[in-house]
């Protein structure tokens, strides 16, 4: 989730580039850089760290150029460093580019270029693109770009600048956002609307496989085959504050709706036909492990429960999930044959960090699943895998959770494959459909709003499920209580009769998840027990189940049961969300909670 800015106009480029980067800093912030055209040559200034570091560095340069590109980075390939920062240049420093996205086939392309004698400065996938441009450049930057676009696979928003053709910036897009603005004095491009709103509200939304040539007073759009096309200018109706939320009322809703995209990004480059590839873990000998721990807090713990369930089923290794605050004080059985996996969105949670340090002390091999690059947990673990959820601003975790689920399922399948276990290839194939299913479920939002009306005036709600569905209801209950302050408890459905059913009375609401085929029928009969005692039920299930007399039933698509935990998260998030909205709660900032819990 990097941020990109570009300016081609009549005034100095730097002010636009920097104000845009500061608005985009929420997309990533481990390094930043700009390139401008100064007296017929490209000047690139970049550095590691926050944008303020770049601002300080820029004070020692005189930057007058009226054309330039800028970038803030959220690293995916290569550690945050000066050399890995964007813009990247070719060797002669005649071409510079910024890139947002992931070039999936960069290793193959890099191999080819190395054979041609090219050398690389950085560990990034993006540098391959600038070297390829150099390779294909024969006096026409546009033609060279078309050739490069035919070669690269993956996702990209690109802005390309060359001192050899100093009047233009070429931009291209596939699967990463890029918006072009028509300002009074320039054509500009950015990753997101807030970055250009101070300059203009008139924008072109570049679609996938489209590109454009920006000049100071002219713009032309093309397909990736170089065919000229026309695009409509749209006027943005909202102001800067609203734009940061992308038109959504809250960050939480925006983040819920980002899930199809960020799930796709988290899978990108990690599924290779029938194989899961997690190159970051290639040096681990998985045969050495006698047991596995999953350790996390809150929502990340619920995702871990799912990961642990899948891993144990596939590998038959003993797998234990623990809340970090328990793990660190419970004298866990750790030795050098233990694999310990720590899941944390922020990568800074104090209990999870302390648990990680404990596991390392007793020589376990440690893997972090983190979202924030360069965070303490990601740096301290022996190995790290990143979810690509982008910054999560709402306190209640949504997109981090579903991307953790995806990555933990990939990890379980990866470990199983490394241990030569038989794995369900159908599931691997179904993974690619998840973003579309999530998209479809989001379209049913009005239904979830109706369900929320049942909860609006209640003090308590009950969530039930079995097996993997139990992990899902734990998370559903957590979402409801933290943002709407309706007290919610999640129970293993089979446990109701051992106590909690005493609470059920006329008007109680039970939210039941029955998606695991081998036990769904059991949950359905537990539901009937609550209906008999006056409960109203919201049921999330599939058409494969025989459902009787349950008015509020939502049917999820019939896919591999393991993957249902990702899909069912969406209705549960939206039910909690709309309940909180009906109660007029501050959804993004629930009382007493902080986004990152850095104290014990
Ligand atoms: C709930 C929520 C928290 C976090 C927990 C761990 O919506 O966000 O329960 O999941 O505090 O945080 P991380 O994942 O940053 O370690």
PDB file of C-alpha atoms and ligand atoms in Angstrom, residues 296-302 343-350 352 369 372 377 392 394-398 400-401 404 475 478-479 482-483 593-597, ligand 1:
ATOM      1  CA  UNK A 296      -1.851 -13.609  19.800  1.00  0.00           C
ATOM      2  CA  UNK A 297      -4.388 -11.270  21.422  1.00  0.00           C
ATOM      3  CA  UNK A 298      -7.975 -10.304  20.657  1.00  0.00           C
ATOM      4  CA  UNK A 299      -8.998 -10.509  17.036  1.00  0.00           C
ATOM      5  CA  UNK A 300      -5.576 -11.792  16.032  1.00  0.00           C
ATOM      6  CA  UNK A 301      -6.089 -14.623  18.535  1.00  0.00           C
ATOM      7  CA  UNK A 302      -9.380 -15.529  16.858  1.00  0.00           C
ATOM      8  CA  UNK A 343       0.002 -13.003  14.960  1.00  0.00           C
ATOM      9  CA  UNK A 344      -0.317  -9.244  15.329  1.00  0.00           C
ATOM     10  CA  UNK A 345      -1.753  -6.524  13.122  1.00  0.00           C
ATOM     11  CA  UNK A 346       0.251  -3.723  14.716  1.00  0.00           C
ATOM     12  CA  UNK A 347       3.294  -5.823  15.465  1.00  0.00           C
ATOM     13  CA  UNK A 348       3.620  -3.844  18.704  1.00  0.00           C
ATOM     14  CA  UNK A 349       1.228  -5.544  21.158  1.00  0.00           C
ATOM     15  CA  UNK A 350       3.113  -5.778  24.452  1.00  0.00           C
ATOM     16  CA  UNK A 352       2.496 -10.759  22.083  1.00  0.00           C
ATOM     17  CA  UNK A 369       2.389 -12.712  10.951  1.00  0.00           C
ATOM     18  CA  UNK A 372       2.881  -3.186   9.972  1.00  0.00           C
ATOM     19  CA  UNK A 377       7.370  -8.128  16.449  1.00  0.00           C
ATOM     20  CA  UNK A 392      -6.001  -0.119   9.624  1.00  0.00           C
ATOM     21  CA  UNK A 394     -10.543   2.070  12.843  1.00  0.00           C
ATOM     22  CA  UNK A 395      -9.829   0.621  16.268  1.00  0.00           C
ATOM     23  CA  UNK A 396     -11.963  -2.468  15.598  1.00  0.00           C
ATOM     24  CA  UNK A 397     -10.022  -4.834  13.413  1.00  0.00           C
ATOM     25  CA  UNK A 398     -11.744  -5.992  10.210  1.00  0.00           C
ATOM     26  CA  UNK A 400      -6.510  -7.194   9.270  1.00  0.00           C
ATOM     27  CA  UNK A 401      -8.537 -10.160  10.557  1.00  0.00           C
ATOM     28  CA  UNK A 404      -4.684 -12.877   8.760  1.00  0.00           C
ATOM     29  CA  UNK A 475     -14.812 -12.763  16.681  1.00  0.00           C
ATOM     30  CA  UNK A 478     -15.976  -9.309  20.113  1.00  0.00           C
ATOM     31  CA  UNK A 479     -16.894  -6.983  17.228  1.00  0.00           C
ATOM     32  CA  UNK A 482     -16.402  -3.464  21.356  1.00  0.00           C
ATOM     33  CA  UNK A 483     -18.188  -1.065  19.014  1.00  0.00           C
ATOM     34  CA  UNK A 593      -9.820   1.090  23.515  1.00  0.00           C
ATOM     35  CA  UNK A 594      -6.585   1.937  21.713  1.00  0.00           C
ATOM     36  CA  UNK A 595      -5.485   0.747  18.295  1.00  0.00           C
ATOM     37  CA  UNK A 596      -2.199  -0.567  19.508  1.00  0.00           C
ATOM     38  CA  UNK A 597      -1.912  -2.031  23.009  1.00  0.00           C
TER      39      UNK A 597
HETATM   40  C1  LIG B   1     -10.336  -5.976  18.145  1.00  0.00           C
HETATM   41  C2  LIG B   1      -8.920  -5.645  18.068  1.00  0.00           C
HETATM   42  C3  LIG B   1      -8.021  -6.163  19.131  1.00  0.00           C
HETATM   43  C4  LIG B   1      -6.661  -6.537  18.528  1.00  0.00           C
HETATM   44  C5  LIG B   1      -5.670  -6.925  19.644  1.00  0.00           C
HETATM   45  C6  LIG B   1      -4.345  -7.380  19.090  1.00  0.00           C
HETATM   46  O1  LIG B   1     -11.057  -5.458  17.070  1.00  0.00           O
HETATM   47  O2  LIG B   1      -8.501  -4.950  17.192  1.00  0.00           O
HETATM   48  O3  LIG B   1      -8.586  -7.233  19.803  1.00  0.00           O
HETATM   49  O4  LIG B   1      -6.833  -7.597  17.642  1.00  0.00           O
HETATM   50  O5  LIG B   1      -5.471  -5.821  20.481  1.00  0.00           O
HETATM   51  O6  LIG B   1      -3.754  -6.383  18.336  1.00  0.00           O
HETATM   52  P1  LIG B   1      -2.595  -6.700  17.315  1.00  0.00           P
HETATM   53  O7  LIG B   1      -3.167  -7.566  16.230  1.00  0.00           O
HETATM   54  O8  LIG B   1      -2.150  -5.370  16.812  1.00  0.00           O
HETATM   55  O9  LIG B   1      -1.534  -7.439  18.082  1.00  0.00           O
END
